[in-house]
Amino acid sequence: MAVPKRKMSRSNTRSRRSQWKAAAVSLVSCPQCRSPKRPHMACPTCGTYNRRQVIEPSA
Amino acid sequence: MPRPTKGARLGGSPAHEKLILANLATQLFQHGRIKTTETKAKRLRPLAEKLITKAKKGDMHNRRQVLTVVRDKSVVHHLFTEIAPTFAERPGGYTRITKIGQRKGDAAPMAVIELVTEALNQVSVSKAPASPKATVTEAPAEETTEAVTEAPAEETVEATEAPAEETAEAPAEETEAKKDNA
C-alpha cells in the first residue's frame, strides 16, 4: 500500500486549507416586501413567490 | 433500449420508490397542496399530471388504471369528479412546484407542490416586448401555458417595476420553462 514518505508541513497543510472557502449566497430583493431572498425561491419573510402567497410568513 | 426515468431515485428499492410516489400522489389529490423535498416534488409532478390526464378522460378503464397507483377509492373519486373537471380546458401543466428553501433538520431543499387552481387566462401581447430574452428562449407553445400559470396582475406589475427587477424575473421564467419541457 502506498503511504506518505514525509510528514506534511504545517505550511503545506495551511496552504491547502486556505482554499476552503464558503461562497456567498446570491440574494435578490423580494418584489413584494423588498427584503432580501434567494432567487427562484419563495420569500421566507412574506411567504410569496411571484406575488402569490405560497407559505405562511415567518414574521 | 429503455430510457431511465428522469430525476433522482427514491427510497431503498424500486418497490419503495413506487410506494413513496403513490403515497405522495394520493396526498396531493387529497389536500391539493403538499410540502415535500424538491427531489420528490420533481419526481411526483410527471406522475400526478399523467393521473390527472387519465382522470380527465374519465372512463372506467382509466379509473382502474389510476386505482393501480392511488389505492384510496375516495381520493380517486374526488380526483375524477372534482379535480378533473377544473382542468377540463387546461392543456397540461396541472401542478406547480415552488421552492421554499431548506428544512431545518437536515438542510434538505423543500418545495410546495400544488394543483393549479387559477383560471386559465389567455396570453396578452403586452408582456412580449417587456422581456424579449425570455420570449426567445421559450417555445411558442410554452408561451400560452406560462402565461396561464402566472397571474395576470403580474403583467401590470412588471411594467411599473424597475428594470433590475426584470432581470431577476427572466431567469426564473426560463428555469420554469425548462422544467415544464422536461
mmCIF file of N, CA, C and O in Angstrom, chain B residues 58-148:
data_model
loop_
_atom_site.group_PDB
_atom_site.id
_atom_site.type_symbol
_atom_site.label_atom_id
_atom_site.label_comp_id
_atom_site.label_asym_id
_atom_site.label_seq_id
_atom_site.Cartn_x
_atom_site.Cartn_y
_atom_site.Cartn_z
ATOM 1 N N GLY B 58 -61.796 10.023 -17.887
ATOM 2 C CA GLY B 58 -62.944 9.750 -17.021
ATOM 3 C C GLY B 58 -63.665 8.424 -17.168
ATOM 4 O O GLY B 58 -64.621 8.185 -16.456
ATOM 5 N N ASP B 59 -63.241 7.529 -18.099
ATOM 6 C CA ASP B 59 -63.996 6.278 -18.228
ATOM 7 C C ASP B 59 -63.472 5.213 -17.258
ATOM 8 O O ASP B 59 -62.518 5.439 -16.510
ATOM 9 N N MET B 60 -64.144 4.061 -17.281
ATOM 10 C CA MET B 60 -63.851 3.030 -16.290
ATOM 11 C C MET B 60 -62.440 2.466 -16.441
ATOM 12 O O MET B 60 -61.760 2.199 -15.447
ATOM 13 N N HIS B 61 -61.982 2.326 -17.675
ATOM 14 C CA HIS B 61 -60.633 1.795 -17.895
ATOM 15 C C HIS B 61 -59.586 2.711 -17.268
ATOM 16 O O HIS B 61 -58.686 2.262 -16.555
ATOM 17 N N ASN B 62 -59.735 4.019 -17.502
ATOM 18 C CA ASN B 62 -58.781 4.970 -16.933
ATOM 19 C C ASN B 62 -58.875 4.997 -15.418
ATOM 20 O O ASN B 62 -57.868 5.141 -14.730
ATOM 21 N N ARG B 63 -60.085 4.848 -14.907
ATOM 22 C CA ARG B 63 -60.255 4.843 -13.450
ATOM 23 C C ARG B 63 -59.531 3.644 -12.835
ATOM 24 O O ARG B 63 -58.879 3.767 -11.799
ATOM 25 N N ARG B 64 -59.616 2.501 -13.505
ATOM 26 C CA ARG B 64 -58.929 1.310 -12.977
ATOM 27 C C ARG B 64 -57.420 1.487 -13.054
ATOM 28 O O ARG B 64 -56.690 1.042 -12.164
ATOM 29 N N GLN B 65 -56.956 2.153 -14.110
ATOM 30 C CA GLN B 65 -55.516 2.393 -14.219
ATOM 31 C C GLN B 65 -55.033 3.336 -13.120
ATOM 32 O O GLN B 65 -53.958 3.155 -12.561
ATOM 33 N N VAL B 66 -55.819 4.352 -12.799
ATOM 34 C CA VAL B 66 -55.449 5.264 -11.713
ATOM 35 C C VAL B 66 -55.472 4.523 -10.382
ATOM 36 O O VAL B 66 -54.617 4.737 -9.520
ATOM 37 N N LEU B 67 -56.453 3.611 -10.222
ATOM 38 C CA LEU B 67 -56.566 2.876 -8.959
ATOM 39 C C LEU B 67 -55.360 1.975 -8.692
ATOM 40 O O LEU B 67 -55.114 1.597 -7.551
ATOM 41 N N THR B 68 -54.594 1.631 -9.750
ATOM 42 C CA THR B 68 -53.386 0.852 -9.512
ATOM 43 C C THR B 68 -52.312 1.686 -8.834
ATOM 44 O O THR B 68 -51.401 1.137 -8.218
ATOM 45 N N VAL B 69 -52.389 3.009 -8.941
ATOM 46 C CA VAL B 69 -51.414 3.886 -8.274
ATOM 47 C C VAL B 69 -52.005 4.437 -6.984
ATOM 48 O O VAL B 69 -51.466 4.237 -5.903
ATOM 49 N N VAL B 70 -53.129 5.142 -7.125
ATOM 50 C CA VAL B 70 -53.788 5.717 -5.950
ATOM 51 C C VAL B 70 -54.768 4.667 -5.440
ATOM 52 O O VAL B 70 -55.792 4.416 -6.065
ATOM 53 N N ARG B 71 -54.457 4.044 -4.311
ATOM 54 C CA ARG B 71 -55.249 2.899 -3.854
ATOM 55 C C ARG B 71 -56.525 3.315 -3.138
ATOM 56 O O ARG B 71 -57.426 2.507 -2.960
ATOM 57 N N ASP B 72 -56.579 4.576 -2.729
ATOM 58 C CA ASP B 72 -57.726 5.041 -1.955
ATOM 59 C C ASP B 72 -58.869 5.406 -2.897
ATOM 60 O O ASP B 72 -58.759 6.318 -3.714
ATOM 61 N N LYS B 73 -60.010 4.669 -2.788
ATOM 62 C CA LYS B 73 -61.111 4.878 -3.724
ATOM 63 C C LYS B 73 -61.749 6.251 -3.561
ATOM 64 O O LYS B 73 -62.190 6.866 -4.528
ATOM 65 N N SER B 74 -61.796 6.735 -2.310
ATOM 66 C CA SER B 74 -62.437 8.033 -2.114
ATOM 67 C C SER B 74 -61.601 9.144 -2.741
ATOM 68 O O SER B 74 -62.144 10.115 -3.284
ATOM 69 N N VAL B 75 -60.259 9.000 -2.692
ATOM 70 C CA VAL B 75 -59.389 10.001 -3.306
ATOM 71 C C VAL B 75 -59.545 9.960 -4.825
ATOM 72 O O VAL B 75 -59.603 10.996 -5.487
ATOM 73 N N VAL B 76 -59.633 8.746 -5.378
ATOM 74 C CA VAL B 76 -59.810 8.614 -6.827
ATOM 75 C C VAL B 76 -61.148 9.228 -7.240
ATOM 76 O O VAL B 76 -61.240 9.912 -8.264
ATOM 77 N N HIS B 77 -62.170 9.006 -6.425
ATOM 78 C CA HIS B 77 -63.484 9.602 -6.718
ATOM 79 C C HIS B 77 -63.387 11.123 -6.722
ATOM 80 O O HIS B 77 -63.892 11.795 -7.631
ATOM 81 N N HIS B 78 -62.716 11.653 -5.714
ATOM 82 C CA HIS B 78 -62.524 13.104 -5.629
ATOM 83 C C HIS B 78 -61.768 13.613 -6.850
ATOM 84 O O HIS B 78 -62.115 14.644 -7.434
ATOM 85 N N LEU B 79 -60.730 12.850 -7.260
ATOM 86 C CA LEU B 79 -59.927 13.241 -8.423
ATOM 87 C C LEU B 79 -60.779 13.274 -9.687
ATOM 88 O O LEU B 79 -60.709 14.223 -10.470
ATOM 89 N N PHE B 80 -61.604 12.247 -9.874
ATOM 90 C CA PHE B 80 -62.374 12.154 -11.118
ATOM 91 C C PHE B 80 -63.543 13.128 -11.140
ATOM 92 O O PHE B 80 -63.886 13.655 -12.197
ATOM 93 N N THR B 81 -64.191 13.357 -9.983
ATOM 94 C CA THR B 81 -65.405 14.163 -10.002
ATOM 95 C C THR B 81 -65.158 15.637 -9.722
ATOM 96 O O THR B 81 -65.895 16.486 -10.202
ATOM 97 N N GLU B 82 -64.108 15.945 -8.929
ATOM 98 C CA GLU B 82 -63.929 17.344 -8.576
ATOM 99 C C GLU B 82 -62.676 17.979 -9.165
ATOM 100 O O GLU B 82 -62.713 19.104 -9.640
ATOM 101 N N ILE B 83 -61.564 17.244 -9.153
ATOM 102 C CA ILE B 83 -60.315 17.849 -9.646
ATOM 103 C C ILE B 83 -60.302 17.886 -11.164
ATOM 104 O O ILE B 83 -60.017 18.925 -11.770
ATOM 105 N N ALA B 84 -60.627 16.739 -11.804
ATOM 106 C CA ALA B 84 -60.504 16.656 -13.266
ATOM 107 C C ALA B 84 -61.348 17.698 -14.001
ATOM 108 O O ALA B 84 -60.858 18.314 -14.954
ATOM 109 N N PRO B 85 -62.624 17.950 -13.614
ATOM 110 C CA PRO B 85 -63.405 18.956 -14.353
ATOM 111 C C PRO B 85 -62.791 20.361 -14.311
ATOM 112 O O PRO B 85 -62.960 21.132 -15.257
ATOM 113 N N THR B 86 -62.064 20.698 -13.214
ATOM 114 C CA THR B 86 -61.466 22.033 -13.153
ATOM 115 C C THR B 86 -60.335 22.189 -14.158
ATOM 116 O O THR B 86 -59.965 23.302 -14.517
ATOM 117 N N PHE B 87 -59.770 21.074 -14.619
ATOM 118 C CA PHE B 87 -58.667 21.125 -15.580
ATOM 119 C C PHE B 87 -59.147 20.858 -17.002
ATOM 120 O O PHE B 87 -58.345 20.588 -17.886
ATOM 121 N N ALA B 88 -60.481 20.916 -17.217
ATOM 122 C CA ALA B 88 -61.047 20.477 -18.498
ATOM 123 C C ALA B 88 -60.403 21.182 -19.688
ATOM 124 O O ALA B 88 -60.062 20.539 -20.676
ATOM 125 N N GLU B 89 -60.240 22.518 -19.611
ATOM 126 C CA GLU B 89 -59.704 23.221 -20.779
ATOM 127 C C GLU B 89 -58.210 23.516 -20.648
ATOM 128 O O GLU B 89 -57.631 24.152 -21.517
ATOM 129 N N ARG B 90 -57.567 23.048 -19.568
ATOM 130 C CA ARG B 90 -56.141 23.310 -19.393
ATOM 131 C C ARG B 90 -55.331 22.222 -20.113
ATOM 132 O O ARG B 90 -55.495 21.037 -19.815
ATOM 133 N N PRO B 91 -54.469 22.606 -21.050
ATOM 134 C CA PRO B 91 -53.720 21.587 -21.806
ATOM 135 C C PRO B 91 -52.434 21.194 -21.097
ATOM 136 O O PRO B 91 -51.330 21.503 -21.552
ATOM 137 N N GLY B 92 -52.516 20.520 -19.988
ATOM 138 C CA GLY B 92 -51.324 20.117 -19.245
ATOM 139 C C GLY B 92 -50.866 21.204 -18.294
ATOM 140 O O GLY B 92 -51.438 22.300 -18.252
ATOM 141 N N GLY B 93 -49.816 20.902 -17.542
ATOM 142 C CA GLY B 93 -49.324 21.861 -16.554
ATOM 143 C C GLY B 93 -50.308 22.019 -15.414
ATOM 144 O O GLY B 93 -50.669 23.138 -15.049
ATOM 145 N N TYR B 94 -50.733 20.895 -14.842
ATOM 146 C CA TYR B 94 -51.759 20.943 -13.796
ATOM 147 C C TYR B 94 -51.173 21.220 -12.421
ATOM 148 O O TYR B 94 -51.892 21.536 -11.501
ATOM 149 N N THR B 95 -49.881 21.019 -12.269
ATOM 150 C CA THR B 95 -49.286 21.212 -10.946
ATOM 151 C C THR B 95 -48.227 22.295 -11.011
ATOM 152 O O THR B 95 -47.705 22.613 -12.080
ATOM 153 N N ARG B 96 -47.922 22.836 -9.842
ATOM 154 C CA ARG B 96 -46.938 23.902 -9.750
ATOM 155 C C ARG B 96 -46.012 23.585 -8.579
ATOM 156 O O ARG B 96 -46.471 23.214 -7.495
ATOM 157 N N ILE B 97 -44.709 23.703 -8.813
ATOM 158 C CA ILE B 97 -43.725 23.487 -7.759
ATOM 159 C C ILE B 97 -43.107 24.832 -7.413
ATOM 160 O O ILE B 97 -42.637 25.549 -8.292
ATOM 161 N N THR B 98 -43.123 25.178 -6.142
ATOM 162 C CA THR B 98 -42.477 26.402 -5.676
ATOM 163 C C THR B 98 -41.456 26.024 -4.624
ATOM 164 O O THR B 98 -41.785 25.366 -3.647
ATOM 165 N N LYS B 99 -40.217 26.447 -4.829
ATOM 166 C CA LYS B 99 -39.168 26.144 -3.855
ATOM 167 C C LYS B 99 -39.321 27.067 -2.653
ATOM 168 O O LYS B 99 -39.579 28.263 -2.812
ATOM 169 N N ILE B 100 -39.165 26.500 -1.470
ATOM 170 C CA ILE B 100 -39.372 27.314 -0.270
ATOM 171 C C ILE B 100 -38.179 27.273 0.664
ATOM 172 O O ILE B 100 -38.295 27.612 1.832
ATOM 173 N N GLY B 101 -37.018 26.857 0.168
ATOM 174 C CA GLY B 101 -35.822 26.913 0.996
ATOM 175 C C GLY B 101 -35.546 25.619 1.719
ATOM 176 O O GLY B 101 -36.145 24.588 1.425
ATOM 177 N N GLN B 102 -34.621 25.682 2.676
ATOM 178 C CA GLN B 102 -34.107 24.465 3.282
ATOM 179 C C GLN B 102 -34.840 24.108 4.559
ATOM 180 O O GLN B 102 -35.263 24.968 5.324
ATOM 181 N N ARG B 103 -34.945 22.773 4.788
ATOM 182 C CA ARG B 103 -35.532 22.249 6.017
ATOM 183 C C ARG B 103 -34.546 22.426 7.149
ATOM 184 O O ARG B 103 -33.336 22.363 6.942
ATOM 185 N N LYS B 104 -35.054 22.616 8.354
ATOM 186 C CA LYS B 104 -34.168 22.923 9.465
ATOM 187 C C LYS B 104 -33.292 21.738 9.848
ATOM 188 O O LYS B 104 -32.097 21.886 10.057
ATOM 189 N N GLY B 105 -33.858 20.542 9.934
ATOM 190 C CA GLY B 105 -33.112 19.416 10.483
ATOM 191 C C GLY B 105 -31.919 18.987 9.662
ATOM 192 O O GLY B 105 -30.834 18.771 10.192
ATOM 193 N N ASP B 106 -32.110 18.843 8.332
ATOM 194 C CA ASP B 106 -31.040 18.315 7.505
ATOM 195 C C ASP B 106 -30.731 19.199 6.307
ATOM 196 O O ASP B 106 -30.028 18.767 5.395
ATOM 197 N N ALA B 107 -31.251 20.414 6.313
ATOM 198 C CA ALA B 107 -31.000 21.381 5.239
ATOM 199 C C ALA B 107 -31.390 20.833 3.872
ATOM 200 O O ALA B 107 -30.789 21.172 2.862
ATOM 201 N N ALA B 108 -32.397 19.966 3.834
ATOM 202 C CA ALA B 108 -32.877 19.468 2.545
ATOM 203 C C ALA B 108 -33.691 20.561 1.864
ATOM 204 O O ALA B 108 -34.520 21.198 2.509
ATOM 205 N N PRO B 109 -33.446 20.815 0.576
ATOM 206 C CA PRO B 109 -34.239 21.832 -0.118
ATOM 207 C C PRO B 109 -35.691 21.384 -0.231
ATOM 208 O O PRO B 109 -35.985 20.313 -0.770
ATOM 209 N N MET B 110 -36.594 22.194 0.287
ATOM 210 C CA MET B 110 -38.009 21.835 0.320
ATOM 211 C C MET B 110 -38.772 22.591 -0.764
ATOM 212 O O MET B 110 -38.307 23.613 -1.276
ATOM 213 N N ALA B 111 -39.924 22.069 -1.090
ATOM 214 C CA ALA B 111 -40.765 22.696 -2.112
ATOM 215 C C ALA B 111 -42.223 22.436 -1.777
ATOM 216 O O ALA B 111 -42.542 21.495 -1.058
ATOM 217 N N VAL B 112 -43.080 23.304 -2.301
ATOM 218 C CA VAL B 112 -44.520 23.088 -2.207
ATOM 219 C C VAL B 112 -44.998 22.708 -3.594
ATOM 220 O O VAL B 112 -44.720 23.417 -4.558
ATOM 221 N N ILE B 113 -45.656 21.552 -3.706
ATOM 222 C CA ILE B 113 -46.264 21.178 -4.991
ATOM 223 C C ILE B 113 -47.757 21.250 -4.812
ATOM 224 O O ILE B 113 -48.301 20.755 -3.823
ATOM 225 N N GLU B 114 -48.426 21.940 -5.745
ATOM 226 C CA GLU B 114 -49.860 22.160 -5.588
ATOM 227 C C GLU B 114 -50.557 22.025 -6.925
ATOM 228 O O GLU B 114 -49.945 22.198 -7.984
ATOM 229 N N LEU B 115 -51.828 21.718 -6.856
ATOM 230 C CA LEU B 115 -52.660 21.705 -8.054
ATOM 231 C C LEU B 115 -52.979 23.147 -8.421
ATOM 232 O O LEU B 115 -53.309 23.956 -7.550
ATOM 233 N N VAL B 116 -52.857 23.462 -9.703
ATOM 234 C CA VAL B 116 -53.105 24.831 -10.144
ATOM 235 C C VAL B 116 -54.606 25.071 -10.113
ATOM 236 O O VAL B 116 -55.378 24.349 -10.749
ATOM 237 N N THR B 117 -55.007 26.085 -9.350
ATOM 238 C CA THR B 117 -56.438 26.353 -9.224
ATOM 239 C C THR B 117 -56.848 27.627 -9.947
ATOM 240 O O THR B 117 -58.043 27.885 -10.089
ATOM 241 N N GLU B 118 -55.863 28.407 -10.394
ATOM 242 C CA GLU B 118 -56.183 29.672 -11.053
ATOM 243 C C GLU B 118 -56.900 29.407 -12.373
ATOM 244 O O GLU B 118 -56.679 28.390 -13.025
ATOM 245 N N ALA B 119 -57.733 30.361 -12.755
ATOM 246 C CA ALA B 119 -58.448 30.241 -14.026
ATOM 247 C C ALA B 119 -57.471 30.399 -15.177
ATOM 248 O O ALA B 119 -56.437 31.058 -15.052
ATOM 249 N N LEU B 120 -57.813 29.753 -16.276
ATOM 250 C CA LEU B 120 -56.957 29.795 -17.464
ATOM 251 C C LEU B 120 -57.125 31.155 -18.135
ATOM 252 O O LEU B 120 -58.209 31.534 -18.516
ATOM 253 N N ASN B 121 -56.019 31.898 -18.255
ATOM 254 C CA ASN B 121 -56.079 33.210 -18.897
ATOM 255 C C ASN B 121 -55.328 33.169 -20.217
ATOM 256 O O ASN B 121 -54.277 32.560 -20.318
ATOM 257 N N GLN B 122 -55.869 33.839 -21.189
ATOM 258 C CA GLN B 122 -55.185 33.930 -22.479
ATOM 259 C C GLN B 122 -53.983 34.854 -22.362
ATOM 260 O O GLN B 122 -53.976 35.791 -21.580
ATOM 261 N N VAL B 123 -52.951 34.555 -23.166
ATOM 262 C CA VAL B 123 -51.738 35.354 -23.122
ATOM 263 C C VAL B 123 -52.022 36.718 -23.736
ATOM 264 O O VAL B 123 -52.744 36.848 -24.732
ATOM 265 N N SER B 124 -51.478 37.756 -23.095
ATOM 266 C CA SER B 124 -51.622 39.099 -23.653
ATOM 267 C C SER B 124 -50.307 39.507 -24.311
ATOM 268 O O SER B 124 -49.234 39.037 -23.929
ATOM 269 N N VAL B 125 -50.372 40.394 -25.268
ATOM 270 C CA VAL B 125 -49.205 40.736 -26.078
ATOM 271 C C VAL B 125 -48.288 41.704 -25.341
ATOM 272 O O VAL B 125 -47.104 41.789 -25.645
ATOM 273 N N SER B 126 -48.817 42.383 -24.332
ATOM 274 C CA SER B 126 -48.047 43.443 -23.677
ATOM 275 C C SER B 126 -46.793 42.914 -23.015
ATOM 276 O O SER B 126 -45.834 43.658 -22.825
ATOM 277 N N LYS B 127 -46.772 41.614 -22.692
ATOM 278 C CA LYS B 127 -45.622 41.083 -21.965
ATOM 279 C C LYS B 127 -44.441 40.802 -22.886
ATOM 280 O O LYS B 127 -43.297 40.869 -22.475
ATOM 281 N N ALA B 128 -44.708 40.492 -24.154
ATOM 282 C CA ALA B 128 -43.660 40.074 -25.074
ATOM 283 C C ALA B 128 -42.554 41.120 -25.270
ATOM 284 O O ALA B 128 -41.376 40.787 -25.164
ATOM 285 N N PRO B 129 -42.879 42.399 -25.523
ATOM 286 C CA PRO B 129 -41.796 43.372 -25.688
ATOM 287 C C PRO B 129 -41.084 43.685 -24.386
ATOM 288 O O PRO B 129 -39.935 44.115 -24.405
ATOM 289 N N ALA B 130 -41.755 43.465 -23.252
ATOM 290 C CA ALA B 130 -41.151 43.784 -21.958
ATOM 291 C C ALA B 130 -39.936 42.911 -21.682
ATOM 292 O O ALA B 130 -38.932 43.386 -21.178
ATOM 293 N N SER B 131 -40.005 41.612 -22.020
ATOM 294 C CA SER B 131 -38.883 40.711 -21.780
ATOM 295 C C SER B 131 -38.598 39.913 -23.052
ATOM 296 O O SER B 131 -39.059 38.787 -23.192
ATOM 297 N N PRO B 132 -37.872 40.494 -23.997
ATOM 298 C CA PRO B 132 -37.628 39.801 -25.263
ATOM 299 C C PRO B 132 -36.773 38.553 -25.099
ATOM 300 O O PRO B 132 -36.939 37.585 -25.821
ATOM 301 N N LYS B 133 -35.868 38.583 -24.102
ATOM 302 C CA LYS B 133 -34.962 37.449 -23.917
ATOM 303 C C LYS B 133 -35.735 36.193 -23.507
ATOM 304 O O LYS B 133 -35.488 35.100 -23.998
ATOM 305 N N ALA B 134 -36.711 36.395 -22.638
ATOM 306 C CA ALA B 134 -37.497 35.263 -22.154
ATOM 307 C C ALA B 134 -38.341 34.668 -23.270
ATOM 308 O O ALA B 134 -38.484 33.460 -23.375
ATOM 309 N N THR B 135 -38.875 35.509 -24.131
ATOM 310 C CA THR B 135 -39.750 35.001 -25.183
ATOM 311 C C THR B 135 -38.965 34.238 -26.235
ATOM 312 O O THR B 135 -39.477 33.306 -26.831
ATOM 313 N N VAL B 136 -37.712 34.653 -26.438
ATOM 314 C CA VAL B 136 -36.898 33.957 -27.434
ATOM 315 C C VAL B 136 -36.613 32.542 -26.978
ATOM 316 O O VAL B 136 -36.735 31.592 -27.749
ATOM 317 N N THR B 137 -36.243 32.390 -25.698
ATOM 318 C CA THR B 137 -35.876 31.071 -25.211
ATOM 319 C C THR B 137 -37.081 30.168 -25.054
ATOM 320 O O THR B 137 -36.970 28.964 -25.169
ATOM 321 N N GLU B 138 -38.238 30.769 -24.810
ATOM 322 C CA GLU B 138 -39.429 29.948 -24.625
ATOM 323 C C GLU B 138 -39.990 29.505 -25.957
ATOM 324 O O GLU B 138 -39.989 30.261 -26.928
ATOM 325 N N ALA B 139 -40.471 28.278 -25.996
ATOM 326 C CA ALA B 139 -41.123 27.795 -27.201
ATOM 327 C C ALA B 139 -42.467 28.492 -27.344
ATOM 328 O O ALA B 139 -43.040 28.943 -26.356
ATOM 329 N N PRO B 140 -42.992 28.589 -28.564
ATOM 330 C CA PRO B 140 -44.281 29.270 -28.756
ATOM 331 C C PRO B 140 -45.413 28.602 -28.002
ATOM 332 O O PRO B 140 -46.279 29.271 -27.458
ATOM 333 N N ALA B 141 -45.384 27.295 -27.947
ATOM 334 C CA ALA B 141 -46.432 26.578 -27.222
ATOM 335 C C ALA B 141 -46.326 26.844 -25.734
ATOM 336 O O ALA B 141 -47.315 26.881 -25.024
ATOM 337 N N GLU B 142 -45.077 27.027 -25.288
ATOM 338 C CA GLU B 142 -44.828 27.264 -23.875
ATOM 339 C C GLU B 142 -45.457 28.576 -23.432
ATOM 340 O O GLU B 142 -45.904 28.708 -22.312
ATOM 341 N N GLU B 143 -45.476 29.531 -24.326
ATOM 342 C CA GLU B 143 -45.925 30.880 -24.010
ATOM 343 C C GLU B 143 -47.321 30.893 -23.422
ATOM 344 O O GLU B 143 -47.587 31.591 -22.452
ATOM 345 N N THR B 144 -48.196 30.100 -23.986
ATOM 346 C CA THR B 144 -49.581 30.118 -23.517
ATOM 347 C C THR B 144 -49.668 29.524 -22.124
ATOM 348 O O THR B 144 -50.286 30.106 -21.241
ATOM 349 N N THR B 145 -49.009 28.387 -21.910
ATOM 350 C CA THR B 145 -49.115 27.745 -20.609
ATOM 351 C C THR B 145 -48.419 28.568 -19.543
ATOM 352 O O THR B 145 -48.852 28.630 -18.408
ATOM 353 N N GLU B 146 -47.335 29.222 -19.938
ATOM 354 C CA GLU B 146 -46.560 30.004 -18.973
ATOM 355 C C GLU B 146 -47.377 31.189 -18.487
ATOM 356 O O GLU B 146 -47.426 31.485 -17.309
ATOM 357 N N ALA B 147 -48.033 31.843 -19.416
ATOM 358 C CA ALA B 147 -48.840 32.995 -19.044
ATOM 359 C C ALA B 147 -50.006 32.571 -18.178
ATOM 360 O O ALA B 147 -50.471 33.325 -17.341
ATOM 361 N N VAL B 148 -50.421 31.344 -18.372
ATOM 362 C CA VAL B 148 -51.541 30.825 -17.600
ATOM 363 C C VAL B 148 -51.176 30.702 -16.136
ATOM 364 O O VAL B 148 -51.907 31.133 -15.252
#
